mmCIF file of C-alpha atoms in Angstrom:
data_model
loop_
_atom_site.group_PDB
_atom_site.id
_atom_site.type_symbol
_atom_site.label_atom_id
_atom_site.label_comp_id
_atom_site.label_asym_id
_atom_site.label_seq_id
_atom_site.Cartn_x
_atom_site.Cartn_y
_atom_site.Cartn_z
ATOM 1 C CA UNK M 25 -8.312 -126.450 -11.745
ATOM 2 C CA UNK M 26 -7.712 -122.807 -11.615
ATOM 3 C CA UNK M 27 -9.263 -121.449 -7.942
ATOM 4 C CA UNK M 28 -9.679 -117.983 -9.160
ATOM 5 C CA UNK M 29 -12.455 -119.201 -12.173
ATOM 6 C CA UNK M 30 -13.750 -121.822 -9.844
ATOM 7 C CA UNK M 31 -14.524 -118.933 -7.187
ATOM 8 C CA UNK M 32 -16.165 -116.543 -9.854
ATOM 9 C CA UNK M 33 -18.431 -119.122 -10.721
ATOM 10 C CA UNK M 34 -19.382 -120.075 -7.960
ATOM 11 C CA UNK M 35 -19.983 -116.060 -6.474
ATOM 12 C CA UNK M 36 -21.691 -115.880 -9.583
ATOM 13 C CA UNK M 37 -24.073 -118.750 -9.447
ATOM 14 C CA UNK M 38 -24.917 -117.675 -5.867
ATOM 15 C CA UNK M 39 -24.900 -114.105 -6.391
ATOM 16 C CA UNK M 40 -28.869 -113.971 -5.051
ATOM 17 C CA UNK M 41 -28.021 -115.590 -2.549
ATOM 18 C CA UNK M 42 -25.085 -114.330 -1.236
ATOM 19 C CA UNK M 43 -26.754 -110.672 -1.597
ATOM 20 C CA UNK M 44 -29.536 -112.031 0.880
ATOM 21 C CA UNK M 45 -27.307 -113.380 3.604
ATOM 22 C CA UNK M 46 -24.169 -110.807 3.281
ATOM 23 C CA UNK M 47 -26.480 -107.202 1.919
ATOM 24 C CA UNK M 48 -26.784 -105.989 5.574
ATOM 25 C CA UNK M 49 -23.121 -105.094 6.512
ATOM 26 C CA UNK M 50 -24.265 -103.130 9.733
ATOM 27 C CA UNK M 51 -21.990 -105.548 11.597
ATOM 28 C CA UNK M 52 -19.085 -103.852 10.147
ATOM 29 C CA UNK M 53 -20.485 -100.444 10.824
ATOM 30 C CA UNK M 54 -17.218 -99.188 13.184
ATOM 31 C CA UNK M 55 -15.321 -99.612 10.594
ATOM 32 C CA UNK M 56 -16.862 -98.884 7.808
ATOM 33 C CA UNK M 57 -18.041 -95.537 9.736
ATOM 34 C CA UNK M 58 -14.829 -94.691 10.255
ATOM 35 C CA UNK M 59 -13.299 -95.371 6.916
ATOM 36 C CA UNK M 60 -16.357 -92.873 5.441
ATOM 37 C CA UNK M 61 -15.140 -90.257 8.323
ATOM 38 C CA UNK M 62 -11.397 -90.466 7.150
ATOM 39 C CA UNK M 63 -12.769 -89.277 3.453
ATOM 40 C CA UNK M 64 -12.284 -85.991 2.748
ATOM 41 C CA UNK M 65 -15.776 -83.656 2.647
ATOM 42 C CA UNK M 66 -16.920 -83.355 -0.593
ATOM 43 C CA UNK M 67 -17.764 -85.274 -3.568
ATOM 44 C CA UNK M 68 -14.212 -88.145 -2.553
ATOM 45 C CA UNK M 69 -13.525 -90.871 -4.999
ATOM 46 C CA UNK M 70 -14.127 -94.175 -3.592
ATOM 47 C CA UNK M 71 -12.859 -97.453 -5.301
ATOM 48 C CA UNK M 72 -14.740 -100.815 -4.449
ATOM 49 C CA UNK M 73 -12.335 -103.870 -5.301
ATOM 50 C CA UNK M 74 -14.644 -106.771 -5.698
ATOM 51 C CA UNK M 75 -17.429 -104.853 -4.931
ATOM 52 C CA UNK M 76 -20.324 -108.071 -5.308
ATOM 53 C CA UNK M 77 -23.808 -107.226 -4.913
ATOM 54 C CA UNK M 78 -22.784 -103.611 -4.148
ATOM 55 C CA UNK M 79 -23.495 -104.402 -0.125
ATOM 56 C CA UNK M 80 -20.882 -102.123 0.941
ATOM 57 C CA UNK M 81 -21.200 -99.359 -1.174
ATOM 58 C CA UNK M 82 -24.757 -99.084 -0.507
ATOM 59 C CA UNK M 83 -24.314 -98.554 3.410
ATOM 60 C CA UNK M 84 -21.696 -96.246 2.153
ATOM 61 C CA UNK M 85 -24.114 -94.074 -0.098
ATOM 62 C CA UNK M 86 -26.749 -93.998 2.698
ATOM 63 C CA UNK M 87 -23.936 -92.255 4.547
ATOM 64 C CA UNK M 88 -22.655 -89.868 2.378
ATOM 65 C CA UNK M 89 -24.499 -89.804 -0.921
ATOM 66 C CA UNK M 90 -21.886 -87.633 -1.877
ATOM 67 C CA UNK M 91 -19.224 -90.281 -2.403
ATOM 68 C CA UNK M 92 -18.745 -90.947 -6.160
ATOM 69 C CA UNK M 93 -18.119 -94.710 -6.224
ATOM 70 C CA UNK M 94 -16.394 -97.018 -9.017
ATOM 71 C CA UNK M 95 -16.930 -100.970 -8.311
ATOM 72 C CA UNK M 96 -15.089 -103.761 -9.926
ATOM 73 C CA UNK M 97 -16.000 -107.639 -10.011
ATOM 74 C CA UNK M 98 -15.609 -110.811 -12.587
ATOM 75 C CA UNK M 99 -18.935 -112.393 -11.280
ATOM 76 C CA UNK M 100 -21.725 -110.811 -14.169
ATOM 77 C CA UNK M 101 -24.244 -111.818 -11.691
ATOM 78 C CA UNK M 102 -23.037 -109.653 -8.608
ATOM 79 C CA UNK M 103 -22.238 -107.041 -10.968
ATOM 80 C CA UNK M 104 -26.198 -106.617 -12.229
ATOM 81 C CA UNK M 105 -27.144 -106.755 -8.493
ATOM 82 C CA UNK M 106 -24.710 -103.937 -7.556
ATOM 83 C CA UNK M 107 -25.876 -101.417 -10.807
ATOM 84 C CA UNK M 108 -29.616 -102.275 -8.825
ATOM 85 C CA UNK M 109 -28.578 -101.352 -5.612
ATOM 86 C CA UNK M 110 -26.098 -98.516 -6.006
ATOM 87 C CA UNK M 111 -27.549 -96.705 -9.924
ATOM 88 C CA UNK M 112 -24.960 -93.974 -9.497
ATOM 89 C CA UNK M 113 -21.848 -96.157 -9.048
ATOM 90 C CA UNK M 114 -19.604 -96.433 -12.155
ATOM 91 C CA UNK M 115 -19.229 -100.625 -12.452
ATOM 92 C CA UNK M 116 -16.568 -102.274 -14.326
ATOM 93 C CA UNK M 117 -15.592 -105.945 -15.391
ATOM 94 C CA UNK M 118 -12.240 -106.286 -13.638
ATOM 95 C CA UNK M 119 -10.038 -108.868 -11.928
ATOM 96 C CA UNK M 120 -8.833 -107.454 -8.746
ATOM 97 C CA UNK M 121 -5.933 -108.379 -9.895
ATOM 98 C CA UNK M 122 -6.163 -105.787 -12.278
ATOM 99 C CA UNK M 123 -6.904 -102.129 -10.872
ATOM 100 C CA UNK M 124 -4.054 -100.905 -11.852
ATOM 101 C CA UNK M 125 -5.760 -100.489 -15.461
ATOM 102 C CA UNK M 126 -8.075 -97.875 -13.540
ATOM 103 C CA UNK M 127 -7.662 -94.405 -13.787
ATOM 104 C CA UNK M 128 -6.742 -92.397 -9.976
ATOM 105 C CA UNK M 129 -6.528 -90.958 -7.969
ATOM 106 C CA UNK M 130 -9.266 -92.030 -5.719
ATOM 107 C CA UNK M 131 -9.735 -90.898 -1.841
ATOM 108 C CA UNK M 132 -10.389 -94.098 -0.461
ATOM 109 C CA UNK M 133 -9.377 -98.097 -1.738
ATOM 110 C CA UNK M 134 -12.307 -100.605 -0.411
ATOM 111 C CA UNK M 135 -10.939 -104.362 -0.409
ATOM 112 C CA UNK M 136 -13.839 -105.810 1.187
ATOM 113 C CA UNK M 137 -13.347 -109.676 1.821
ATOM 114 C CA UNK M 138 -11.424 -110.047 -1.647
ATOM 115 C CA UNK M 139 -8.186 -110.948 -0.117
ATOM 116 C CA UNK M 140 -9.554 -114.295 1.186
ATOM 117 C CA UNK M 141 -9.099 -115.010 -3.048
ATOM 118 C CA UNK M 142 -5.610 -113.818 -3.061
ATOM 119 C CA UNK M 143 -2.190 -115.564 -2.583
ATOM 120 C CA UNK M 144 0.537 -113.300 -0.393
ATOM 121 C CA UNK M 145 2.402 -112.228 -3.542
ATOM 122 C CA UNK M 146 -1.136 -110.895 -4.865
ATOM 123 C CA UNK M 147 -2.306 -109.725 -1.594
ATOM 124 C CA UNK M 148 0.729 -107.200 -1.848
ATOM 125 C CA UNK M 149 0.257 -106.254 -5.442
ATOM 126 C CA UNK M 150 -3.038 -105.055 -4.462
ATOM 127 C CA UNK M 151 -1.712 -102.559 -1.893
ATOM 128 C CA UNK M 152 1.271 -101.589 -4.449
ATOM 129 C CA UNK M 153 -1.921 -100.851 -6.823
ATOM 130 C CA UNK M 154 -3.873 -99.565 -4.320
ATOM 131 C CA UNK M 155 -1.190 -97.425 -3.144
ATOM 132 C CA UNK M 156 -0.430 -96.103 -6.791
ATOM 133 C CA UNK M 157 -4.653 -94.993 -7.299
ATOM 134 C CA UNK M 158 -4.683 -93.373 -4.013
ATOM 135 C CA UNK M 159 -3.545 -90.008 -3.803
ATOM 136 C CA UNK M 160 -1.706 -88.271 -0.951
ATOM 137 C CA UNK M 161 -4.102 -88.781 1.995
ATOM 138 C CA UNK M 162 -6.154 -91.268 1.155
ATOM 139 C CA UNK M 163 -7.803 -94.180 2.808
ATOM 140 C CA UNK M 164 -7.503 -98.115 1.592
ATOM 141 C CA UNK M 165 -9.993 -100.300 4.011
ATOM 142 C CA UNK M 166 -9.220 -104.012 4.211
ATOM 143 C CA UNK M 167 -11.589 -106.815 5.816
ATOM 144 C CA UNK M 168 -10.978 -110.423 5.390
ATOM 145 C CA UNK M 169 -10.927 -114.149 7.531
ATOM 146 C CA UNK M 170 -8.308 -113.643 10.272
ATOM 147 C CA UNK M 171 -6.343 -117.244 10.397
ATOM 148 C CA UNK M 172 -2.985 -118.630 9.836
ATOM 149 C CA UNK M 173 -2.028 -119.552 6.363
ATOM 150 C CA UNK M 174 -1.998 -123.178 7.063
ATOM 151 C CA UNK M 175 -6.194 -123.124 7.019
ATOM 152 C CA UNK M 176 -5.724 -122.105 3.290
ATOM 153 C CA UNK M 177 -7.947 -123.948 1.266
ATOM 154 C CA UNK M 178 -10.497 -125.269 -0.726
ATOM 155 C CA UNK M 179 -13.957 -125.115 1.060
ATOM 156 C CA UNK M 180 -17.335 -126.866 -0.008
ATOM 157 C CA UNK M 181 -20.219 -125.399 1.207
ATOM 158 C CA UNK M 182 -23.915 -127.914 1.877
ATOM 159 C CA UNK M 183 -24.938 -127.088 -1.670
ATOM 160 C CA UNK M 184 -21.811 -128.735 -3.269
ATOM 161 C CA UNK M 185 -20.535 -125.131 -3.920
ATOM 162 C CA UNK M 186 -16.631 -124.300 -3.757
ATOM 163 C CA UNK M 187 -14.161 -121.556 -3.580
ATOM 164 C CA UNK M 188 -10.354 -121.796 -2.497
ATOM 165 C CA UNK M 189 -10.394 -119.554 0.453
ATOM 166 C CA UNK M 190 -7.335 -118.070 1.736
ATOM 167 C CA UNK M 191 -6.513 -116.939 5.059
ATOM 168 C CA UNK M 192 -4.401 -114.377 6.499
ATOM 169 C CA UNK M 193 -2.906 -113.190 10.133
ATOM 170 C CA UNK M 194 -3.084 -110.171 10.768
ATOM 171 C CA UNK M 195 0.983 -109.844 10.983
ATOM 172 C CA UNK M 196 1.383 -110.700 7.711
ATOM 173 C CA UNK M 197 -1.082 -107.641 6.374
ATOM 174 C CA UNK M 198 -0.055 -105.251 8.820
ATOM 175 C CA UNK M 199 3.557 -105.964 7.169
ATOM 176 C CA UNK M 200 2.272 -105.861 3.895
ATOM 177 C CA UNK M 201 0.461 -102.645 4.192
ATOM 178 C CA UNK M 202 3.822 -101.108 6.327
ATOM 179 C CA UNK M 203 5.927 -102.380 3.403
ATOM 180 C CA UNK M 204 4.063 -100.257 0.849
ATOM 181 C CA UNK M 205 4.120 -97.379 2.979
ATOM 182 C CA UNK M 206 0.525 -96.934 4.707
ATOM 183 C CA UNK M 207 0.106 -95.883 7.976
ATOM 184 C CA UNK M 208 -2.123 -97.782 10.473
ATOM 185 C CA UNK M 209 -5.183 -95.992 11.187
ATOM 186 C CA UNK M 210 -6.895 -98.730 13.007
ATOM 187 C CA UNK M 211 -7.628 -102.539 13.283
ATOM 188 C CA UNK M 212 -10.761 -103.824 14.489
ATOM 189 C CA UNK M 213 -12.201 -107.716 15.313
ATOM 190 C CA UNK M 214 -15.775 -109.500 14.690
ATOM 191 C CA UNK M 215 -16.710 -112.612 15.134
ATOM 192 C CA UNK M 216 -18.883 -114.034 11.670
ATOM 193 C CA UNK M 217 -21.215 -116.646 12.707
ATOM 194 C CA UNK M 218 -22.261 -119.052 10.008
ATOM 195 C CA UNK M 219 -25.179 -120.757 10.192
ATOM 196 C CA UNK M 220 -23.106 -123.986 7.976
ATOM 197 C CA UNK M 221 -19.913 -123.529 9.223
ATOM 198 C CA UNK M 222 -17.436 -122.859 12.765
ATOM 199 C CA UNK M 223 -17.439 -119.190 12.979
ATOM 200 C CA UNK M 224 -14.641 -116.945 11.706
ATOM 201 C CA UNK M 225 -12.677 -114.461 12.910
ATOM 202 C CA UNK M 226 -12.566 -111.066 10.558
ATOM 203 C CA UNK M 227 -10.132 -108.766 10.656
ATOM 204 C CA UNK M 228 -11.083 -104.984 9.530
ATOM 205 C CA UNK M 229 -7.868 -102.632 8.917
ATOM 206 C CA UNK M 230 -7.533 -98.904 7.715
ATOM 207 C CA UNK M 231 -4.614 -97.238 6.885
ATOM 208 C CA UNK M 232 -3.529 -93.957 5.242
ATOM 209 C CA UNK M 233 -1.554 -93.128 2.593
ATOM 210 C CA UNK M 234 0.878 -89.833 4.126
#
């Protein structure tokens, strides 16, 4: 059973309803706010990796409407909710896995909650590809479940729904990101109460490209 298919279709299949309970991302706003303030003025690049209803770059757009935004997803389903929500974004068909097929540079990265779909070894391909579509100065945001790898798993949720969710300390990303060469711009904490599940612990990182 391959996890990453088994995840699209399920993100897919609940794309509605994922956009209902996840489209408000004003719990992330110090972060995000700050990413969007570490973008150069003017019309900056901004690449969404997994991008999903579009959730984040909306917030982003009501911001800045300057940013020029390119999302990327497999789900078809998050994909049609994200050209509704954010018209001027340039959408693709991609695997994460994949950016490096994109065409940089781009002033900020966005990996919003895709690494939780990610083993290490393509956790750090994404920052290599990241790193390679930013240019000098740019921003790559990160936010995913804070936990030791040992939680890795697959997950059910009440509706029979599953997705192999991996989880990540924050030592091991801050080394991963170091590795490639970033800088640490900040790391911030929130709690994510689920109304199904224990709570989680995200983890929201920014770091620069010198």
């Amino acid at each position: 059973m391959d996890p990453t298919q088994v995840s699209v279709t399920t993100f897919d299949q609940c794309a509605e309803q994922y956009q209902t309970r996840y489209m408000d991302v004003t719990a992330y706003a110090p972060a995000l706010d700050q990413f969007c303030a570490a973008l150069p003025a003017g019309p900056a690049r901004v690449l969404d990796v997994g991008c999903g209803p579009g959730n984040v770059m909306r917030y982003l757009t009501d911001k800045r409407p300057d940013l020029q935004f390119t999302g990327v997803d497999l789900a078809p389903n998050m994909l049609a909710l994200a050209r509704h929500n954010c018209p001027t974004a340039t959408l693709r068909s991609l695997d994460c896995r994949n950016i490096n097929q994109l065409s940089g540079p781009f002033n900020g990265v966005l990996c919003s909650f895709c690494l939780p779909y990610l083993d290490q070894p393509e956790a750090a391909a994404l920052f290599r590809h990241a790193w390679q579509l930013l240019a000098p100065g740019g921003v790559v945001y990160v936010s995913t479940m804070e936990g030791e790898r040992a939680r890795s798993g697959w997950q059910t949720s009440s509706s029979g729904h599953r997705v192999y969710t991996q989880y990540y300390p924050a030592p091991i990303l801050l080394e991963l990101l170091s590795a490639q060469g970033f800088a640490l711009i900040a790391l911030h904490r929130q709690t994510f109460h689920r109304p199904d599940a224990p709570p989680d612990q995200d983890l929201l990182l920014l770091a620069r490209k010198p």
